[in-house]
CSV table of C-alpha atoms and ligand atoms in Angstrom, one decimal:
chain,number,residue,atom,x,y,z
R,1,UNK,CA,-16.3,-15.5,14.6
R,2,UNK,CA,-16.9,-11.8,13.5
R,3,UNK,CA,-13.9,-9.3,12.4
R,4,UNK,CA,-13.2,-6.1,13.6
R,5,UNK,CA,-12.8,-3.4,11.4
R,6,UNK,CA,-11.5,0.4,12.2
R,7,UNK,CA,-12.4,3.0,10.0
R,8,UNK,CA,-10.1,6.1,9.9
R,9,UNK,CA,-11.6,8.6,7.0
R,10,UNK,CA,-8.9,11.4,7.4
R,11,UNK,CA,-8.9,14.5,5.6
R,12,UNK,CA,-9.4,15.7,2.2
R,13,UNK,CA,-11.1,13.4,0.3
R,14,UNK,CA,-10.6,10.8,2.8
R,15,UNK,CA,-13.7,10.7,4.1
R,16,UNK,CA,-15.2,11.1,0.9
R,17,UNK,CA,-13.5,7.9,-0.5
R,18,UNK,CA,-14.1,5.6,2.8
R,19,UNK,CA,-17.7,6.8,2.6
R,20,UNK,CA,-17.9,4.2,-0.9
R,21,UNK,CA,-15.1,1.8,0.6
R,22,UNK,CA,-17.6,1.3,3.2
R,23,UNK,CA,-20.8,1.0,1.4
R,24,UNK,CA,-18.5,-1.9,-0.2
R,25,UNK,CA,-17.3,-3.7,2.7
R,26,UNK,CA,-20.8,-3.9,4.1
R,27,UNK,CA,-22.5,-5.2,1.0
R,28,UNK,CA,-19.8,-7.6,0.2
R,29,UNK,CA,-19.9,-9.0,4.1
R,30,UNK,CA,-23.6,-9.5,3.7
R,31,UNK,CA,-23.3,-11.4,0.6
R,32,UNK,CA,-20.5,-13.3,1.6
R,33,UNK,CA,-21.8,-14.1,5.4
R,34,UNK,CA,-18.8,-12.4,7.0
R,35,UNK,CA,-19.8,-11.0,10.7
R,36,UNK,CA,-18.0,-7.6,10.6
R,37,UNK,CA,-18.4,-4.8,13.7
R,38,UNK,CA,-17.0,-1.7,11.8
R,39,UNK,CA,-16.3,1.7,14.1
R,40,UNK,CA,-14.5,5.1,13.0
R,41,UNK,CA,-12.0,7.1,14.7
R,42,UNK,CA,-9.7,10.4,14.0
R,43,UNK,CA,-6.8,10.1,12.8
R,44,UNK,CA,-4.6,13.1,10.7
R,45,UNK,CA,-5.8,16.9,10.6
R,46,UNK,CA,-9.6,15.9,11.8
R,47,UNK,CA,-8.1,14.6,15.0
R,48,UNK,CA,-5.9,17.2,15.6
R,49,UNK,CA,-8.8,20.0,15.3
R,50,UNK,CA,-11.0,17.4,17.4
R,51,UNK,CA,-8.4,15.6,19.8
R,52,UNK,CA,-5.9,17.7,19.8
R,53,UNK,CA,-3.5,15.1,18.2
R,54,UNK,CA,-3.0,13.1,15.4
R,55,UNK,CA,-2.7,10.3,16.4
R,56,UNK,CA,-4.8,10.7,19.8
R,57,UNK,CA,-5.0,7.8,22.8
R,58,UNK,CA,-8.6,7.4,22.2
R,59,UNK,CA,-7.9,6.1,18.7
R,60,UNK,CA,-5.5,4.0,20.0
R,61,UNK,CA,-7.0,2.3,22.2
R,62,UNK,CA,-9.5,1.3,19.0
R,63,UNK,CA,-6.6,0.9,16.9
R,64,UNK,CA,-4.8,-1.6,19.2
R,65,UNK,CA,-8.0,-4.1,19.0
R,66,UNK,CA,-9.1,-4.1,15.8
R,67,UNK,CA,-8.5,-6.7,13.0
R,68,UNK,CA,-8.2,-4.4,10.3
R,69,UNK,CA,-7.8,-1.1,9.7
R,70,UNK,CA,-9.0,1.2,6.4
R,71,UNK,CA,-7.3,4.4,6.4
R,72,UNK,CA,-8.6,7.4,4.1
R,73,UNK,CA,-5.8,9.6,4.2
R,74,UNK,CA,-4.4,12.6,6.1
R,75,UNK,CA,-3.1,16.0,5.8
R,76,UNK,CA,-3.9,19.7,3.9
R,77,UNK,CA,-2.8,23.2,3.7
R,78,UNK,CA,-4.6,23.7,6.9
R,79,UNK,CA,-2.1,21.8,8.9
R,80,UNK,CA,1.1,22.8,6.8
R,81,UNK,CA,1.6,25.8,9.1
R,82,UNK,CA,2.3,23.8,12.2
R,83,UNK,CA,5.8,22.5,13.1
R,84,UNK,CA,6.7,18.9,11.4
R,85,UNK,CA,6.5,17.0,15.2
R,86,UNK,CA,2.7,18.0,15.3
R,87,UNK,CA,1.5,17.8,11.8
R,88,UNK,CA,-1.2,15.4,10.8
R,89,UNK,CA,1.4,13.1,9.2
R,90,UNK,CA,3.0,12.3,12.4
R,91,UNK,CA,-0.7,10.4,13.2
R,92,UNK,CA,0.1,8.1,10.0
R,93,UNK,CA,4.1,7.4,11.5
R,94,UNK,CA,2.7,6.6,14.7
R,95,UNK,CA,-0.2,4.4,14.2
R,96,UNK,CA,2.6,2.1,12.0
R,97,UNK,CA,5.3,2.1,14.5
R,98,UNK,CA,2.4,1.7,17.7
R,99,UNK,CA,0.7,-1.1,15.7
R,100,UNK,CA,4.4,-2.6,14.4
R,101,UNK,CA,3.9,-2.4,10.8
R,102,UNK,CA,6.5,-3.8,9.6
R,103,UNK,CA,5.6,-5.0,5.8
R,104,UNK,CA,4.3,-2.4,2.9
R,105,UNK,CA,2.5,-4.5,0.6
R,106,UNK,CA,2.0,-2.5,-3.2
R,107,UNK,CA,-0.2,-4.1,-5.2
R,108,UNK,CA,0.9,-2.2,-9.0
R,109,UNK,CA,-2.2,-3.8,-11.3
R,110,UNK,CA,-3.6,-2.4,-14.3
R,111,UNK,CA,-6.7,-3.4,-15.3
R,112,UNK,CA,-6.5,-4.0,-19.0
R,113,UNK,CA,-9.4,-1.5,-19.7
R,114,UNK,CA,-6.9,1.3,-18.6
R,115,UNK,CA,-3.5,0.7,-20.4
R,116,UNK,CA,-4.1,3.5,-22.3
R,117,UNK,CA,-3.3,5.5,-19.0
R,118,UNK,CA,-0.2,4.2,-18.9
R,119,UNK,CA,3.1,6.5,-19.8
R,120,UNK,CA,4.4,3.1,-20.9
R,121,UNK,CA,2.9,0.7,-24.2
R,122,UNK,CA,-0.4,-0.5,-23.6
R,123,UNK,CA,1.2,-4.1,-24.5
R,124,UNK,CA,3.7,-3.4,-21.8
R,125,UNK,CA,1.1,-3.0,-19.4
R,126,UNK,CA,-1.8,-4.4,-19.9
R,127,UNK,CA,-3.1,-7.1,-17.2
R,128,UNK,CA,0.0,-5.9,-15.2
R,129,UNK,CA,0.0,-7.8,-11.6
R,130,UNK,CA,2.9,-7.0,-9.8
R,131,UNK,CA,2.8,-7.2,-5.6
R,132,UNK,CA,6.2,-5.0,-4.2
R,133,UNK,CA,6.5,-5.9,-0.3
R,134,UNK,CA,8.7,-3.8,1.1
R,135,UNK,CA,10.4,-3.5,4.5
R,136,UNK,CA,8.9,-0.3,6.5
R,137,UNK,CA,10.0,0.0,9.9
R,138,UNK,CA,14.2,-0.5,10.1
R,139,UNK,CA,17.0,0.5,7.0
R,140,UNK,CA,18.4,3.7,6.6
R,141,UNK,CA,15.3,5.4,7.2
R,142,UNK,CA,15.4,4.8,10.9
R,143,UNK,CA,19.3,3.4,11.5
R,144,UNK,CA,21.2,5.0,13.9
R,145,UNK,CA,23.5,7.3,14.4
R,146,UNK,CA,22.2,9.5,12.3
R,147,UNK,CA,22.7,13.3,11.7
R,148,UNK,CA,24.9,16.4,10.0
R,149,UNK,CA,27.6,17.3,12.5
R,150,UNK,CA,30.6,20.1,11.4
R,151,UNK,CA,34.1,18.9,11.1
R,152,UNK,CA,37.0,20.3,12.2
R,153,UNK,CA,37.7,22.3,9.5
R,154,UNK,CA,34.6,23.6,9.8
R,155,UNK,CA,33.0,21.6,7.2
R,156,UNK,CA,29.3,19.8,7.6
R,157,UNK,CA,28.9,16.6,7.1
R,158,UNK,CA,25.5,14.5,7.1
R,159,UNK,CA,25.7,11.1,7.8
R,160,UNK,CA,23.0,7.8,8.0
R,161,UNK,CA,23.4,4.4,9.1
R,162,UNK,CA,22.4,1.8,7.0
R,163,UNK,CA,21.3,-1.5,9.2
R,164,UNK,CA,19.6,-4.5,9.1
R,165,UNK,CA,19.5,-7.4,11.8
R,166,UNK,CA,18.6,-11.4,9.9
R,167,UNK,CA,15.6,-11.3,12.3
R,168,UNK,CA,14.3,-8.2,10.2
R,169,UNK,CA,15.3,-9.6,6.9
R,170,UNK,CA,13.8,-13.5,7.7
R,171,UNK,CA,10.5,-12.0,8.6
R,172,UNK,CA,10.0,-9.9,5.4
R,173,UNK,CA,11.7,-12.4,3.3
R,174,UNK,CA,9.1,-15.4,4.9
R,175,UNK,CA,6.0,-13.3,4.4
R,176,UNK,CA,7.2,-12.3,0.8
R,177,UNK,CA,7.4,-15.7,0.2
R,178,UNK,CA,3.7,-16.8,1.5
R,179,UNK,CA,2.6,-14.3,-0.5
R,180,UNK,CA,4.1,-15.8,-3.7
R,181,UNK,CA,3.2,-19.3,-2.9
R,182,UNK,CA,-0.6,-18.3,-3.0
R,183,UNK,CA,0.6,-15.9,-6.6
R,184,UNK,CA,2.7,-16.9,-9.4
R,185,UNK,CA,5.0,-18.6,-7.3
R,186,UNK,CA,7.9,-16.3,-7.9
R,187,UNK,CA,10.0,-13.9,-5.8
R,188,UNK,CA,12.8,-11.0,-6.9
R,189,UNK,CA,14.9,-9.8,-4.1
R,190,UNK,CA,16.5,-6.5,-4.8
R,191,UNK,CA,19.5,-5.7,-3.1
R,192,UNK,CA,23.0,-3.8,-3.7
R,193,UNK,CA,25.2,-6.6,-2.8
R,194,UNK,CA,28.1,-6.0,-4.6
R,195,UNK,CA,28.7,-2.2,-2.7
R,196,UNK,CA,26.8,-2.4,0.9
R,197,UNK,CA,27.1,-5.0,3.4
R,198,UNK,CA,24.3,-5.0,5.0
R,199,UNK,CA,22.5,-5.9,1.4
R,200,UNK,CA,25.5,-9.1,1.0
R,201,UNK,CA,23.5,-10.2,4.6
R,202,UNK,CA,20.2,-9.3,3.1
R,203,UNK,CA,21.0,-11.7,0.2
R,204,UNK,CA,22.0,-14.4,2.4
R,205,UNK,CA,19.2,-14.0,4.3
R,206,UNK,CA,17.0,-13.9,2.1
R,207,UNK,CA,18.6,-17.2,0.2
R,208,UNK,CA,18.3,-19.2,3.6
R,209,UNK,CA,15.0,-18.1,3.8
R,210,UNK,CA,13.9,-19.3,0.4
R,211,UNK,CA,15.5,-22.9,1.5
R,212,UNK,CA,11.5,-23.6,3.6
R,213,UNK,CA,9.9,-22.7,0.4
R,214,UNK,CA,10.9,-24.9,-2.5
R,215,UNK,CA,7.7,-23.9,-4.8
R,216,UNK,CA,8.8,-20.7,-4.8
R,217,UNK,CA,11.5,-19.3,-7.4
R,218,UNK,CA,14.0,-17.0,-5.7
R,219,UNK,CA,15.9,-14.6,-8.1
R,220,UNK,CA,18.5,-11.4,-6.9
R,221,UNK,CA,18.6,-8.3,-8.5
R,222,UNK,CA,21.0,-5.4,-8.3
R,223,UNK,CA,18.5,-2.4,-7.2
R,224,UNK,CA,19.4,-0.6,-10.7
R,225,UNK,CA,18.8,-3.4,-12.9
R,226,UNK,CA,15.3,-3.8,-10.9
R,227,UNK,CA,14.8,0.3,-11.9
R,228,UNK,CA,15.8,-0.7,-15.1
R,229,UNK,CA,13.6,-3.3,-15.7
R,230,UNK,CA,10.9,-2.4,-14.2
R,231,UNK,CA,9.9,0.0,-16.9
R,232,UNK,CA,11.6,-2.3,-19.5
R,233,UNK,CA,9.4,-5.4,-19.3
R,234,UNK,CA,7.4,-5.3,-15.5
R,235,UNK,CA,5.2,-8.1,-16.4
R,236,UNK,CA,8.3,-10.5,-15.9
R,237,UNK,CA,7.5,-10.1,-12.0
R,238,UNK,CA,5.4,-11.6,-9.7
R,239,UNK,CA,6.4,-10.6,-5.9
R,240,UNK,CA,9.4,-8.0,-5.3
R,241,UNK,CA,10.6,-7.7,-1.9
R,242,UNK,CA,13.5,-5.1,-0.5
R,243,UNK,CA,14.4,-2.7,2.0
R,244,UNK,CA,12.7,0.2,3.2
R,245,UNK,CA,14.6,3.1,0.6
R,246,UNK,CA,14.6,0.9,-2.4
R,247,UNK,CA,11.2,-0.2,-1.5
R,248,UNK,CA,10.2,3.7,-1.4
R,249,UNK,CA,11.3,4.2,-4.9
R,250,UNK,CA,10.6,1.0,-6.5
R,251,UNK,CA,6.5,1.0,-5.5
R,252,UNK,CA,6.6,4.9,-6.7
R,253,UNK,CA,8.4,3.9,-9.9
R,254,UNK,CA,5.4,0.6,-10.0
R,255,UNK,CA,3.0,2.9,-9.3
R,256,UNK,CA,3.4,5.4,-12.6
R,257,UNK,CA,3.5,2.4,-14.7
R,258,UNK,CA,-0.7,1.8,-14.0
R,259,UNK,CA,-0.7,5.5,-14.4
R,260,UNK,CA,-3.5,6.4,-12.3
R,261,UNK,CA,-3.0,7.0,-8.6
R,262,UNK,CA,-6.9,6.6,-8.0
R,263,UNK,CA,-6.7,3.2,-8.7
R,264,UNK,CA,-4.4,1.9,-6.6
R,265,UNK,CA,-4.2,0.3,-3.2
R,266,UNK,CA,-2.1,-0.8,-0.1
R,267,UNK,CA,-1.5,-2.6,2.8
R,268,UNK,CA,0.7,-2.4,5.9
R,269,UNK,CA,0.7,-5.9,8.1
R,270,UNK,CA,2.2,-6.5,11.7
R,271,UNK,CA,3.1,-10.3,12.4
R,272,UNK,CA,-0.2,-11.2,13.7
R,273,UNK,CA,-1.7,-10.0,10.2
R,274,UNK,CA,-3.6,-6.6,11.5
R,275,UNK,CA,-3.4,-4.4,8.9
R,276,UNK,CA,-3.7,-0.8,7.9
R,277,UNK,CA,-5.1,-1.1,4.6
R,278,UNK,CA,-5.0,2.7,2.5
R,279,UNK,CA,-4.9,4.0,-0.9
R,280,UNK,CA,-1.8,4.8,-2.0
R,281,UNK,CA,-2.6,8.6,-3.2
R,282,UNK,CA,-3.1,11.7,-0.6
R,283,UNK,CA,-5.6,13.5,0.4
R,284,UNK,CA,-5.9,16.1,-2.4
R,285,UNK,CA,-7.1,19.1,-1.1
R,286,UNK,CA,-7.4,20.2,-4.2
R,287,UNK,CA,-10.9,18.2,-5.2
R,288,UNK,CA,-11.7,17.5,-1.7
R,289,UNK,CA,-15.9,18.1,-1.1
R,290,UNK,CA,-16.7,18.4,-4.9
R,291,UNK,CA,-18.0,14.5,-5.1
R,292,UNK,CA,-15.0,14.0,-8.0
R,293,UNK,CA,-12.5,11.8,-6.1
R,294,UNK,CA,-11.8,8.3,-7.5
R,295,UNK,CA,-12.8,5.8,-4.9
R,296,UNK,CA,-11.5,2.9,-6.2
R,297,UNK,CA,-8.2,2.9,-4.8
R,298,UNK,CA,-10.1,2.4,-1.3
R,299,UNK,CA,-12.1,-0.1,-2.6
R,300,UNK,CA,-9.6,-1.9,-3.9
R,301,UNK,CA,-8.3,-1.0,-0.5
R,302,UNK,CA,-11.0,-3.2,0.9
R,303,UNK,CA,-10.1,-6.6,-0.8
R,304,UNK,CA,-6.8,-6.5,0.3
R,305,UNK,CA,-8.4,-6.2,4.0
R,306,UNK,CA,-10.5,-9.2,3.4
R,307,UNK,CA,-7.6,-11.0,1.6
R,308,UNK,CA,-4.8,-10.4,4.1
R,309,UNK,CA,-6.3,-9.8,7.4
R,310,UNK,CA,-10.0,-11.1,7.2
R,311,UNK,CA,-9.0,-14.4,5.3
R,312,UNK,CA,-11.6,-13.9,3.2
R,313,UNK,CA,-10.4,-14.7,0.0
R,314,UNK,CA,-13.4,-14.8,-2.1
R,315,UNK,CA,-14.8,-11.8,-0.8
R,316,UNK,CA,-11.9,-9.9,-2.1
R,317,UNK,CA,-11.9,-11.5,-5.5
R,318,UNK,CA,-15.7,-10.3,-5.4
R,319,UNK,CA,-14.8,-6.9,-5.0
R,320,UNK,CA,-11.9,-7.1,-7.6
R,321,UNK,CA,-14.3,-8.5,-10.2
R,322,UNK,CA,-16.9,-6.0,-9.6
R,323,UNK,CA,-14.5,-3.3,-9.7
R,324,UNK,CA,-13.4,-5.1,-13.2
R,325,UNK,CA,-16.9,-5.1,-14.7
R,326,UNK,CA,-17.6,-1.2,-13.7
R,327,UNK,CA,-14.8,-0.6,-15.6
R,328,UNK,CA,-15.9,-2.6,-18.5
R,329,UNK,CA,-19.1,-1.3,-18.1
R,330,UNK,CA,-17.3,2.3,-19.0
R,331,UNK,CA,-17.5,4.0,-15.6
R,332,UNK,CA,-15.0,6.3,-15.5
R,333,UNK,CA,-14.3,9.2,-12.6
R,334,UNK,CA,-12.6,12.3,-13.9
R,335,UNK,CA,-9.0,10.9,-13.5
R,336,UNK,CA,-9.5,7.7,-15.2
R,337,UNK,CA,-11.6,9.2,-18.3
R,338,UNK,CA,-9.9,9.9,-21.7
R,339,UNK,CA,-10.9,12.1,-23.5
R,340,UNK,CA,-14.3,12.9,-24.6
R,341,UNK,CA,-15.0,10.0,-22.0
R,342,UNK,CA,-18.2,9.9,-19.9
R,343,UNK,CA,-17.8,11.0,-16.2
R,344,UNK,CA,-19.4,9.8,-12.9
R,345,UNK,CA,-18.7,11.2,-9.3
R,346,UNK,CA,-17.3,9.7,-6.2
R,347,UNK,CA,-21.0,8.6,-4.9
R,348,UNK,CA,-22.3,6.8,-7.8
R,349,UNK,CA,-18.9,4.8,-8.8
R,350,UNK,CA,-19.3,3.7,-5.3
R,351,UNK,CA,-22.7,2.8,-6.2
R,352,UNK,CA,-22.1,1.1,-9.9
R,353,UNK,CA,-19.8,-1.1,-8.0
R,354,UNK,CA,-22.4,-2.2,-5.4
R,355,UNK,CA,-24.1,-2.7,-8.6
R,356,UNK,CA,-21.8,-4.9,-9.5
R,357,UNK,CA,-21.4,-6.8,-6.6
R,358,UNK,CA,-24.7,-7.6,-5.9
R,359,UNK,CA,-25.8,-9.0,-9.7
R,360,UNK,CA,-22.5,-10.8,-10.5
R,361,UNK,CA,-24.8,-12.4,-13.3
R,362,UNK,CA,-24.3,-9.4,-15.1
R,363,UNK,CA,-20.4,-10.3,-16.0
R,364,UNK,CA,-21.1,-10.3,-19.5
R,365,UNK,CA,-23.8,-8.6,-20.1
X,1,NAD,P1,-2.3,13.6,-3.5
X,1,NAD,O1,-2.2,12.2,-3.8
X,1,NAD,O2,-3.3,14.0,-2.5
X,1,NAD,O3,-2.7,14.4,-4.9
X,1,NAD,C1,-1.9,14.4,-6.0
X,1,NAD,C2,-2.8,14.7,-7.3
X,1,NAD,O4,-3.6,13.5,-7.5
X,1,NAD,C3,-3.8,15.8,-7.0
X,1,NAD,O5,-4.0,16.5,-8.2
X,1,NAD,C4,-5.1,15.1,-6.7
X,1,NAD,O6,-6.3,15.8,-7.0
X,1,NAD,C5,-5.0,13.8,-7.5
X,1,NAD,N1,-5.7,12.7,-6.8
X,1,NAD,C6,-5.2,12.0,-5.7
X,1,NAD,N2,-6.1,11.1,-5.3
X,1,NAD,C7,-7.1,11.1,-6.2
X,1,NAD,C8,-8.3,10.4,-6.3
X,1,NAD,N3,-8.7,9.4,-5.5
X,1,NAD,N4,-9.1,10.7,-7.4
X,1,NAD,C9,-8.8,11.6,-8.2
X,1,NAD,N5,-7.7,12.4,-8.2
X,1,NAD,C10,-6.8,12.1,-7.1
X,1,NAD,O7,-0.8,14.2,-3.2
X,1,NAD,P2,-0.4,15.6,-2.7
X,1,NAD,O8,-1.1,16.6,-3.4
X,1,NAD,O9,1.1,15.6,-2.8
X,1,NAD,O10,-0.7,15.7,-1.2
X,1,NAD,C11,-1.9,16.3,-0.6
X,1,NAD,C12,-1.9,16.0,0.9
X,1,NAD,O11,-2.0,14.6,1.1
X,1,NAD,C13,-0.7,16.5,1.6
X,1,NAD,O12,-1.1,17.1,2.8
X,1,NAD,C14,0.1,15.2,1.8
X,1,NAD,O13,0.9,15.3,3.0
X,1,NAD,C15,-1.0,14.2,2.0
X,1,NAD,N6,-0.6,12.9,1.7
X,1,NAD,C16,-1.1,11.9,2.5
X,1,NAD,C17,-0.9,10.6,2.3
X,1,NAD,C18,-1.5,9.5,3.2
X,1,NAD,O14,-2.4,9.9,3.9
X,1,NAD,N7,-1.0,8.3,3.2
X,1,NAD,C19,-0.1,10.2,1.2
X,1,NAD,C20,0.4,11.2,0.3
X,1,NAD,C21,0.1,12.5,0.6
């Protein structure tokens, strides 16, 4: 049966970057006899200039029947003038709370060829797999009642709440777990259980959980001991799943230790596996049209759409390994280079990895 895929190229470099991710998907489909009807809609700064929203009903309407989704990115200094309801931002919130996204999967690899990016030791780094899957639509981020309300004395106060039903918790925790059980079969939970409650429940939770998955190896962390270690020794994890706020900082702290945001990719997931597959940088304005963007990050962007929502497992390690051998060819954009490195544009690293793709003979050569 053939997949659906919607393409949303954004702003910036967006469209830029989806132009190669597409190339991509298309050659690897072909090669791997995947059926897949791609269309594009607005979404961000584009659709507000177009649509006169960000998130506009006829993009919806797309949004709400496709299999997968492959998401450029939004926003600019174009759109920074207009209040925070209507900016192209809000497109991005809205498409993840309309389409129920309720799982952030972060992917932090490093491919060995690039450890020297890395603030951290190469050794510390190098081969790095690490999968953070954090929760995205309930915690503190969204609890309720929220606010800053003045006390009697006249003094403000700013308050959040802090809330998580089991049903929220078994869902993440059970998908975390899947995940692992096709990984290395291991899973850190990282919680605060000796100061907030509703991280005690997340612990049980998560421990119950763990009970209908017996290959998998269940561990708890303390969310500072999980900081801590994650720039300490991060090839000790496999999967880490947490909450929406320590899942924020976590994948941001993940992130640095690959040290290239151009390289890295993500995916958000609803319970019937659609997914909004994106890399995990912005649209920076600041190279946007120049044909300089990195485009592997929405490449990589790709495999985790075939992976996840396309069950197409060996097309995504396809497009892994030929992003692999382009780097060990040496093909390097401007924000993966060293020094005195060689540099190719956005275009023709999209091209050298079609290359790839298409004579995987080549591996070694
Ligand atoms: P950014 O990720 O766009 O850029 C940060 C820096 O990294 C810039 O110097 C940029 O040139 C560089 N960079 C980013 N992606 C690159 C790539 N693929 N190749 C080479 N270099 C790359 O973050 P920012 O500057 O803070 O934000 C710019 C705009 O993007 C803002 O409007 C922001 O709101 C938006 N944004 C959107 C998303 C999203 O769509 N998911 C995420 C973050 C920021």
């Amino acid at each position: 049966m053939g997949h659906s895929v919607l393409l949303l190229p954004g702003d910036g470099i967006g469209p830029e970057v989806v132009a190669q991710a597409r190339r991509v998907l298309e050659c690897v489909a072909a090669l791997h006899g995947l059926t897949i009807e791609l269309d594009e809609a607005n979404l961000g700064g584009v659709a507000i200039d177009r649509e006169g929203a960000a998130y506009p009903e006829s993009t919806r309407v797309k949004a709400r029947e496709a299999d997968a989704l492959l998401l450029g990115a939004v926003g600019g200094p174009r759109w920074d003038a207009l209040p925070a309801g209507d900016r192209p931002e809000r497109g991005l919130l809205a498409i993840r709370a309309d389409l129920d996204l309720f799982a952030n999967l972060r992917p932090a690899m490093l491919f060995p060829q690039l450890a020297n990016a890395s603030s951290l030791k190469p050794e510390l780094v190098a081969g790095l797999d690490i999968l953070i899957v954090r929760e995205l639509t309930g915690g503190i981020y969204f609890g309720e009642p929220r606010g800053i309300r003045t006390l009697e004395n006249g003094e403000r106060e700013g308050f959040n709440t802090y809330v998580y039903r089991e049903s929220e918790i078994e869902r993440i925790a059970r998908l975390a777990f899947e995940l692992a059980s096709k990984r290395d079969g291991r899973v850190t939970s990282v919680d605060k259980a000796n100061v907030l409650e509703v991280t005690q429940l997340w612990r049980d939770v998560v421990s119950q959980t763990a009970q209908a998955y017996p290959e998998v190896m269940l561990e708890h962390l303390y969310v500072d001991n999980a900081a801590m270690q994650l720039v300490r020794a991060p090839k000790q994890f496999d999967v880490l799943v947490t909450g929406n706020i320590f899942g924020d900082i976590l994948s941001d702290t993940a992130a640095m230790l690959t040290g290239s945001i151009g390289m890295l990719p993500s995916a958000s997931l609803n319970a019937r596996s659609c997914g909004l597959y994106e890399p995990v940088h912005g649209s920076a304005p600041d190279i946007a049209g120049q044909d300089c963007a990195n485009p592997l990050a929405t490449i990589l962007s790709v495999a985790m759409l075939l992976r996840y929502s396309l069950n197409a497992g060996d097309a995504a390690n396809a497009v892994e390994q030929a992003v692999s051998r382009v780097l060990q060819q040496g093909y390097r954009t401007a924000d993966i280079a060293a020094q005195g490195e060689a540099v190719v544009g956005t275009e023709a690293m999209g091209s050298a990895v079609l290359s790839a793709l298409e004579q995987p003979q080549d591996v070694n050569a």
